[in-house]
mmCIF file of C-alpha atoms and ligand atoms in Angstrom:
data_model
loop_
_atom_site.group_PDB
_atom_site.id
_atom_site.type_symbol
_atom_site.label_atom_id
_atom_site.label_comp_id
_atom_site.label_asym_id
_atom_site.label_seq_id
_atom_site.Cartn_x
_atom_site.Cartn_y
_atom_site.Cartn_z
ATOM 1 C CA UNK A 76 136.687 90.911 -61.765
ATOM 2 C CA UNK A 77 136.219 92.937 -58.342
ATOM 3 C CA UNK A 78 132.345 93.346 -58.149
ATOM 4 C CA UNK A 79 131.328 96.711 -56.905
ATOM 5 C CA UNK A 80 130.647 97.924 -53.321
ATOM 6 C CA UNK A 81 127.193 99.782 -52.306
ATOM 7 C CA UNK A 82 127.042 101.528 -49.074
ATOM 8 C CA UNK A 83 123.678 103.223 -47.720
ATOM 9 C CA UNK A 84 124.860 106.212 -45.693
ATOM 10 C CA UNK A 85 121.642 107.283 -43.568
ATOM 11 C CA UNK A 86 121.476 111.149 -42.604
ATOM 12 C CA UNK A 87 121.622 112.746 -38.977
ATOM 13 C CA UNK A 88 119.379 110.477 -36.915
ATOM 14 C CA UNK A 89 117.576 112.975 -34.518
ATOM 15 C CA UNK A 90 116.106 111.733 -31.637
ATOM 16 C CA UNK A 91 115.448 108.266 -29.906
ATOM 17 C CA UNK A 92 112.217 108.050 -32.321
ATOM 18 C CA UNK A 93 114.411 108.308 -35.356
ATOM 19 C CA UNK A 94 116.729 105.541 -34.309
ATOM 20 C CA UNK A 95 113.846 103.321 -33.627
ATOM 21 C CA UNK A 96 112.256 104.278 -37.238
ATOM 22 C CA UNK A 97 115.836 103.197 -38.346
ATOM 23 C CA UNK A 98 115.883 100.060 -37.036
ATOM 24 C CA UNK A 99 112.280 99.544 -38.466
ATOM 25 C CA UNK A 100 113.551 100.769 -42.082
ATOM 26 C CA UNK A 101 116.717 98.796 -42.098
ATOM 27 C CA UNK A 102 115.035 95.770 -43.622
ATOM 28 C CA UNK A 103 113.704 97.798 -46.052
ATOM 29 C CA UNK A 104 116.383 99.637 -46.830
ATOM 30 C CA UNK A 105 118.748 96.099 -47.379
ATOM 31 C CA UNK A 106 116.134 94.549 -49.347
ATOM 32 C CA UNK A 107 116.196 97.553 -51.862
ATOM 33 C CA UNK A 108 119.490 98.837 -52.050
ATOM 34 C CA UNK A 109 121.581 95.639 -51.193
ATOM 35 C CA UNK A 110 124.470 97.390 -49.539
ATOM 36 C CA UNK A 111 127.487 95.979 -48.443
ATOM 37 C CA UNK A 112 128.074 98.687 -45.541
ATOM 38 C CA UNK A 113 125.461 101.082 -44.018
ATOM 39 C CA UNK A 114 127.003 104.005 -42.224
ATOM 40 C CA UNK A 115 125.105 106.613 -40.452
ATOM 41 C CA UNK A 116 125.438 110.141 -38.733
ATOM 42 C CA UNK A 117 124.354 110.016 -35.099
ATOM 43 C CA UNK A 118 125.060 113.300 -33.843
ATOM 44 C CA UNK A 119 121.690 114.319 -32.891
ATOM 45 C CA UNK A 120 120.451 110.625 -31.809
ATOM 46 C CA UNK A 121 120.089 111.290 -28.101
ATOM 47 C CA UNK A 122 117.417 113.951 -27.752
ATOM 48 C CA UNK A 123 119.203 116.051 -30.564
ATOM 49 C CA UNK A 124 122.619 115.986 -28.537
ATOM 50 C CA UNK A 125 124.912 113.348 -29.168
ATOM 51 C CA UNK A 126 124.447 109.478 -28.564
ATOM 52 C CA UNK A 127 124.327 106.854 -25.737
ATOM 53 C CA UNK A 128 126.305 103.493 -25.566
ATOM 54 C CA UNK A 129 122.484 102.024 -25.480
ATOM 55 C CA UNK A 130 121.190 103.810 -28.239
ATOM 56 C CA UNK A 131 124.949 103.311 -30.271
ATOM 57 C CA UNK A 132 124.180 99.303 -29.431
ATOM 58 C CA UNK A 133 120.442 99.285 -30.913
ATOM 59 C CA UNK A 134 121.674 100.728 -34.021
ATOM 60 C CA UNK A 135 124.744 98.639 -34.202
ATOM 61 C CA UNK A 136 122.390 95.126 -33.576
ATOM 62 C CA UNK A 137 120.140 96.141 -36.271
ATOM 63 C CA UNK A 138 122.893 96.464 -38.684
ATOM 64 C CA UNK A 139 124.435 99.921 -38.874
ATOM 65 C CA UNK A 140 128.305 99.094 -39.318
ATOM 66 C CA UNK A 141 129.664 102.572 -38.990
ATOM 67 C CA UNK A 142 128.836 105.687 -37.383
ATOM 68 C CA UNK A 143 129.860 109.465 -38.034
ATOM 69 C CA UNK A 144 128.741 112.158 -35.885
ATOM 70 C CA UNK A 145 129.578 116.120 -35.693
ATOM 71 C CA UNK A 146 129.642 119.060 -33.372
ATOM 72 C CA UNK A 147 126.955 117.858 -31.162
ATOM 73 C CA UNK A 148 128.692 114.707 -30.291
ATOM 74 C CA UNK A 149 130.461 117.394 -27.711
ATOM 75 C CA UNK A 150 126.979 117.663 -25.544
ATOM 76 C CA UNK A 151 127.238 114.840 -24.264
ATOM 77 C CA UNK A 152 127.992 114.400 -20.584
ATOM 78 C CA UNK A 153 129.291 110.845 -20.575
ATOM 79 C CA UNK A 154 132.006 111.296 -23.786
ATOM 80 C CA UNK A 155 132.826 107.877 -22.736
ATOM 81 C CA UNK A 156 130.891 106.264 -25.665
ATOM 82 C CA UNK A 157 133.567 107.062 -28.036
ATOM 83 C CA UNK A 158 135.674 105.012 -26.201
ATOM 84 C CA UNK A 159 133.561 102.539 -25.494
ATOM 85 C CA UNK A 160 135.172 98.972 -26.252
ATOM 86 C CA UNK A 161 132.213 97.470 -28.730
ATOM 87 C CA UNK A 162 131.917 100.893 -30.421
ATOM 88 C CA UNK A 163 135.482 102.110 -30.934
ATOM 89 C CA UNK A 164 135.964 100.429 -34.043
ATOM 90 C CA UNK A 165 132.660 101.823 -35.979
ATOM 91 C CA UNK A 166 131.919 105.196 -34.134
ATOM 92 C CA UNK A 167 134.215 108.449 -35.208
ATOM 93 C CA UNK A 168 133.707 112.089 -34.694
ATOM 94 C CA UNK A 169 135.529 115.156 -36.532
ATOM 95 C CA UNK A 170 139.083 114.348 -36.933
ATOM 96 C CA UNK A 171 140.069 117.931 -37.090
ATOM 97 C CA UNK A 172 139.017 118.397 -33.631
ATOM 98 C CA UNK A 173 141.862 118.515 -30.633
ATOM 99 C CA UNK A 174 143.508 115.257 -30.168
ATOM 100 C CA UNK A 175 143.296 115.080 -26.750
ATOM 101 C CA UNK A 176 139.449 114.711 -27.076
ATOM 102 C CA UNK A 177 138.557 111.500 -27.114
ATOM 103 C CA UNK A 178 137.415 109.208 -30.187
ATOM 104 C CA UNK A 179 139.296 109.555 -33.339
ATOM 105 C CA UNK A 180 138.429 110.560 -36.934
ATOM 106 C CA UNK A 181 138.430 107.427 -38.940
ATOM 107 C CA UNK A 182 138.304 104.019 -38.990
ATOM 108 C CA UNK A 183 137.374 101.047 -41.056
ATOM 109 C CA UNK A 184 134.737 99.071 -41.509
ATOM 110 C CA UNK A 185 135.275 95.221 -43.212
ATOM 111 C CA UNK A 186 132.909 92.641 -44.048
ATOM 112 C CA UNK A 187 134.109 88.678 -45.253
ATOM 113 C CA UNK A 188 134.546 90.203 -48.727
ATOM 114 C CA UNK A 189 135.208 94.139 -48.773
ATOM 115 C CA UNK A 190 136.676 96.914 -46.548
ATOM 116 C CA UNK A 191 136.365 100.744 -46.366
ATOM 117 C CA UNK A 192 137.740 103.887 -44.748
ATOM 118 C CA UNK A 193 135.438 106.382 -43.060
ATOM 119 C CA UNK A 194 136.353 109.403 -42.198
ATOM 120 C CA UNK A 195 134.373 112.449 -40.570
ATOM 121 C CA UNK A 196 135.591 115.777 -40.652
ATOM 122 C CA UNK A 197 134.018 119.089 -39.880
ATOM 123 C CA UNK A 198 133.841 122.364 -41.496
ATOM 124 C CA UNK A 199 135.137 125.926 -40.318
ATOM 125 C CA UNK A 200 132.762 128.223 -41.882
ATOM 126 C CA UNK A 201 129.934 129.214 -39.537
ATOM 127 C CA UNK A 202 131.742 126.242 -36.628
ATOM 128 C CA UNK A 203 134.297 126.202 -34.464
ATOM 129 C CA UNK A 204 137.776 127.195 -35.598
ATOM 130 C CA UNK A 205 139.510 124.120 -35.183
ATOM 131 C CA UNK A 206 142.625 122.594 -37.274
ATOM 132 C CA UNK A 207 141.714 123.062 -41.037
ATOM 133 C CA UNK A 208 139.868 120.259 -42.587
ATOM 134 C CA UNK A 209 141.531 119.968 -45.604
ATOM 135 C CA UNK A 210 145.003 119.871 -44.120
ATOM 136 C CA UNK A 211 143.633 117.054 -41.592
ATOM 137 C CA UNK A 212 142.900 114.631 -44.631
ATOM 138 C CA UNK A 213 145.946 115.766 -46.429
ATOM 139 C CA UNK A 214 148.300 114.928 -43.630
ATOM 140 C CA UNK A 215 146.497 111.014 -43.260
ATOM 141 C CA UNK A 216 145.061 110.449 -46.678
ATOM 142 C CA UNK A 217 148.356 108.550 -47.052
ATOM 143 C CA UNK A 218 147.981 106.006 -43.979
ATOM 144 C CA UNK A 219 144.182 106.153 -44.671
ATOM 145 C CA UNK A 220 144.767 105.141 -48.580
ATOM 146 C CA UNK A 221 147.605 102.399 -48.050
ATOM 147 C CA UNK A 222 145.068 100.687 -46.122
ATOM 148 C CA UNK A 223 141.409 100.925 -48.332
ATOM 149 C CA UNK A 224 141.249 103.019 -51.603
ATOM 150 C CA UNK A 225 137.687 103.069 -50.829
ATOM 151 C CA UNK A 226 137.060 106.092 -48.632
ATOM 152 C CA UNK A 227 133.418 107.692 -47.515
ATOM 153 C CA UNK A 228 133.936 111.268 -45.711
ATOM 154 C CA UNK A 229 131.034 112.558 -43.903
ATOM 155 C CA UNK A 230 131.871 116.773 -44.142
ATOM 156 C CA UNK A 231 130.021 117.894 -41.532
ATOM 157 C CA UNK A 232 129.542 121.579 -42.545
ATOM 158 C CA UNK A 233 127.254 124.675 -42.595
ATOM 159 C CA UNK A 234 128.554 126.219 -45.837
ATOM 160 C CA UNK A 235 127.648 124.523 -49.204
ATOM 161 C CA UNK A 236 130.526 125.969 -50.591
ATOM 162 C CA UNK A 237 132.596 124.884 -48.384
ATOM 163 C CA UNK A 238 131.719 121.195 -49.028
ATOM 164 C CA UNK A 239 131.760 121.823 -52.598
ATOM 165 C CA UNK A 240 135.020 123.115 -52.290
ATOM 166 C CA UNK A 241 136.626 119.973 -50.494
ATOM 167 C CA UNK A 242 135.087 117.282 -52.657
ATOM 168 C CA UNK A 243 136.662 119.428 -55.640
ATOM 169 C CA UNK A 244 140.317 119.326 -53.774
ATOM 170 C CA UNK A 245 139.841 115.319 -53.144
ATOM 171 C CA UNK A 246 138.389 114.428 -56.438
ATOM 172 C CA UNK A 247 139.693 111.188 -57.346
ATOM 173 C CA UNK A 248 141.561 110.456 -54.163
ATOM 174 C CA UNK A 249 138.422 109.909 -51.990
ATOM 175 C CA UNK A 250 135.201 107.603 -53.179
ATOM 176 C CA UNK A 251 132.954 110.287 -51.980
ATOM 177 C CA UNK A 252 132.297 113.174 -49.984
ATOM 178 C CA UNK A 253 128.896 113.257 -48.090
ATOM 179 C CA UNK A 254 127.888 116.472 -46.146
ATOM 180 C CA UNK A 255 126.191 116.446 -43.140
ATOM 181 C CA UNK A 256 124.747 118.952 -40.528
ATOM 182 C CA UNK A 257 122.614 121.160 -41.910
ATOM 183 C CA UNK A 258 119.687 118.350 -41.893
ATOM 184 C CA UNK A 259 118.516 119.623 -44.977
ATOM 185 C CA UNK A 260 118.812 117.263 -48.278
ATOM 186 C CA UNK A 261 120.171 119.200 -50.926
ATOM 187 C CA UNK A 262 119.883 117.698 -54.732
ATOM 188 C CA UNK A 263 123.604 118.452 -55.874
ATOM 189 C CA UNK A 264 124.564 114.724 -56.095
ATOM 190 C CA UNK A 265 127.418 114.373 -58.799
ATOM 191 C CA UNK A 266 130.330 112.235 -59.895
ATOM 192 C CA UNK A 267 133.365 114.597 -60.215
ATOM 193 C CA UNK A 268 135.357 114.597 -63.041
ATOM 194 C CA UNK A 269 138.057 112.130 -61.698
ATOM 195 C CA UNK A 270 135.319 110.170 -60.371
ATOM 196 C CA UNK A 271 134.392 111.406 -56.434
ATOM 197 C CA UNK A 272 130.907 111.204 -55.564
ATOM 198 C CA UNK A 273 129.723 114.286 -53.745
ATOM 199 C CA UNK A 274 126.175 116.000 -52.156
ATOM 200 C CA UNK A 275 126.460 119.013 -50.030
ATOM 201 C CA UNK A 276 124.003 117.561 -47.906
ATOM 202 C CA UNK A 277 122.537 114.114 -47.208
ATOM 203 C CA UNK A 278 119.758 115.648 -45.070
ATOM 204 C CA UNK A 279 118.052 114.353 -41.859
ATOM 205 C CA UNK A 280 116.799 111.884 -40.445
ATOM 206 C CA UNK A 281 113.770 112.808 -37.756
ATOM 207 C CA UNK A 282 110.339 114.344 -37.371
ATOM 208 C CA UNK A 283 108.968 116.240 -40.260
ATOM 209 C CA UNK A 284 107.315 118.920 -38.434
ATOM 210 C CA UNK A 285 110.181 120.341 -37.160
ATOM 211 C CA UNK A 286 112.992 123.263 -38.126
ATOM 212 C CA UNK A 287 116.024 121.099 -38.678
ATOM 213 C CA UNK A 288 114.395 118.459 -35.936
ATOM 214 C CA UNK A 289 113.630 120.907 -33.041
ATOM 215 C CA UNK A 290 110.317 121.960 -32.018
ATOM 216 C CA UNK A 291 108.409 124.307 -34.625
ATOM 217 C CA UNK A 292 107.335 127.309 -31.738
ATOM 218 C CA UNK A 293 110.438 126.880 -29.654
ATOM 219 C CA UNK A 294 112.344 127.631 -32.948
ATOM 220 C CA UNK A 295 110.233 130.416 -34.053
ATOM 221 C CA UNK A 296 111.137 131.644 -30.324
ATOM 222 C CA UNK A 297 114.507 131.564 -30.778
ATOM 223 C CA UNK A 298 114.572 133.259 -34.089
ATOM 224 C CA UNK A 299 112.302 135.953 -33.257
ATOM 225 C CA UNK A 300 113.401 136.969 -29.614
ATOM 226 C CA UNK A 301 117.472 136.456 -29.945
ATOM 227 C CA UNK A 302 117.582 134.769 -26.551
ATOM 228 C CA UNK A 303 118.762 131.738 -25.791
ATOM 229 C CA UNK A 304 115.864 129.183 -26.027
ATOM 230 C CA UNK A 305 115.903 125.594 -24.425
ATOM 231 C CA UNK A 306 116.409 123.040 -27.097
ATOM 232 C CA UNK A 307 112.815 121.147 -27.539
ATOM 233 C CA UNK A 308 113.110 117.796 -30.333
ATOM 234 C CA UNK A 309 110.098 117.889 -32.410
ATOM 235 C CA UNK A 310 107.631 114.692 -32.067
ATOM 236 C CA UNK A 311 105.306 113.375 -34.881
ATOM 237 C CA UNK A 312 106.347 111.653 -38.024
ATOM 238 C CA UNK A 313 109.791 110.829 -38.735
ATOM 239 C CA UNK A 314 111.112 110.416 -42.304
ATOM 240 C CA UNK A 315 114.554 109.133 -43.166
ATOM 241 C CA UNK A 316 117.177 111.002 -45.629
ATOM 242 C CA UNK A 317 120.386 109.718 -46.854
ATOM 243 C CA UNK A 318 122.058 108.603 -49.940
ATOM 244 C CA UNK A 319 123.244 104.994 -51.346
ATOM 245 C CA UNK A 320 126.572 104.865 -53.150
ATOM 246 C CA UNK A 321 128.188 102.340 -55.242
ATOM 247 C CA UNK A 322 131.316 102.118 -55.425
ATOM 248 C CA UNK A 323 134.196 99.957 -58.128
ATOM 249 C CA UNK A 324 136.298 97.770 -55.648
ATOM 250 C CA UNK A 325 139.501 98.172 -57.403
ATOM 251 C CA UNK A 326 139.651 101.787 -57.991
ATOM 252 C CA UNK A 327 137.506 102.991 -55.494
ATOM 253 C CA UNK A 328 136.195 105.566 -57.619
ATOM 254 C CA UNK A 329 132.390 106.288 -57.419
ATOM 255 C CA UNK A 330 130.106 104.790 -59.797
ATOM 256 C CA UNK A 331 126.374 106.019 -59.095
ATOM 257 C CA UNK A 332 124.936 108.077 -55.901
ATOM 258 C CA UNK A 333 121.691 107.994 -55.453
ATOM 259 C CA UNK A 334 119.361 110.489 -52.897
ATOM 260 C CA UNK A 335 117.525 108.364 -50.424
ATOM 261 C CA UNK A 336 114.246 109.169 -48.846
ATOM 262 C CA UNK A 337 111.582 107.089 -46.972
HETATM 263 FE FE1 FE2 B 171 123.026 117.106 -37.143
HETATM 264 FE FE1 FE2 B 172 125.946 119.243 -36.582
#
């Protein structure tokens, strides 16, 4: 009998204190969850922009096998790290994006003993208007499916209905739908009828003094004068979101998802 594969899928990781609280957690994290895979979003990982081949490598030594990102993977001056050799195979960015850009929007991760699909895709409502995200998956679910029926998609979106209304058109053909980007953790977490896991989002993963990771004042600035405001990460504590999933091996259908936060 095919056991069951766990993943821990760790939240937008905001700043280069975040990462390095990840790496510190990750022992922690294996030694209660037991996962197979742990994915996380690193869209914000480099001051709250993007990511850096060295950052990318620290998570990937301590143990992060995939990586998922968003809209501010774009900030980035060097885009080569989506490219780069000894990431291209676990670091993806919004499919639905042009395909000119570089990086692509899924991949798969394997261990001795199990293998699954990522896939990140990104959201229209309140974003950019690029190709439609449900007609992205629909035109590769096929190639993406006759490779691993076990498939995570990180949603990166603004509208909660919008996520909820994705994981409801791909219940039962994807393991589980996890949204990203908002950086808040919402507590919708629910096996569909025909068996997708889903949250609208998985939350954040950075200081906990902060609006959505950036600096308290410079936010309040922003908000208050309509100008726009030089970005400013928050410091202080961090605290990690996410979500751990398990996953039946033969169907690929979700089993139990379970809200993450330390
Ligand atoms: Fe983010
Ligand atoms: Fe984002």
């Amino acid at each position: 009998m095919a056991r069951n594969i766990k993943i821990v899928f760790i939240a937008d990781i905001v700043g280069e204190h975040a990462v390095s609280y990840v790496v510190d957690q990750i022992p922690a994290l294996k030694r209660q969850y037991t996962p197979d895979f742990i994915v996380a979003n690193i869209e914000n990982a480099q001051n709250g922009k993007g990511i850096n081949v060295p950052l990318a490598m620290k998570l990937k030594r301590a143990g992060v096998q995939g990586m998922t990102s968003g809209n501010h993977i774009w900030d980035i001056r060097n885009r080569d790290v989506l490219n780069e050799p000894e990431l291209s195979s676990m670091l993806i960015r919004p499919g639905n994006y042009p395909e000119e850009l570089p990086g692509k929007g899924y991949t798969f991760l394997r261990t001795e003993t199990a293998q699954i699909a990522i896939v990140n895709i990104q959201g229209l409502t309140f974003m950019e208007n690029i190709q439609c995200p449900f007609s992205y998956l629909e035109n590769n679910l096929i190639p993406i499916r006759s490779k691993s029926k076990l498939i995570i998609v990180d949603f990166h979106g603004e509208a909660t209905s919008e996520k909820r209304a994705f994981a409801a058109c791909f219940d039962g053909k994807v393991s589980a739908v996890i949204g990203t980007h908002t950086h808040v953790q919402t507590a919708d977490e629910q096996i569909l009828e025909r068996g997708s896991g889903i949250i609208t989002d998985a939350g954040m993963t950075g200081p906990v003094n902060s609006v959505i990771g950036m600096d308290q004042l410079s936010a309040i600035e922003r908000f208050r004068k309509h100008i726009p405001n030089h970005y400013k990460l928050a410091g202080g504590e961090i605290r990690m979101n996410g979500v751990c999933l398990e996953i039946d091996a033969e169907s690929g259908k979700c089993l139990k998802i379970e809200r993450i936060t330390q």
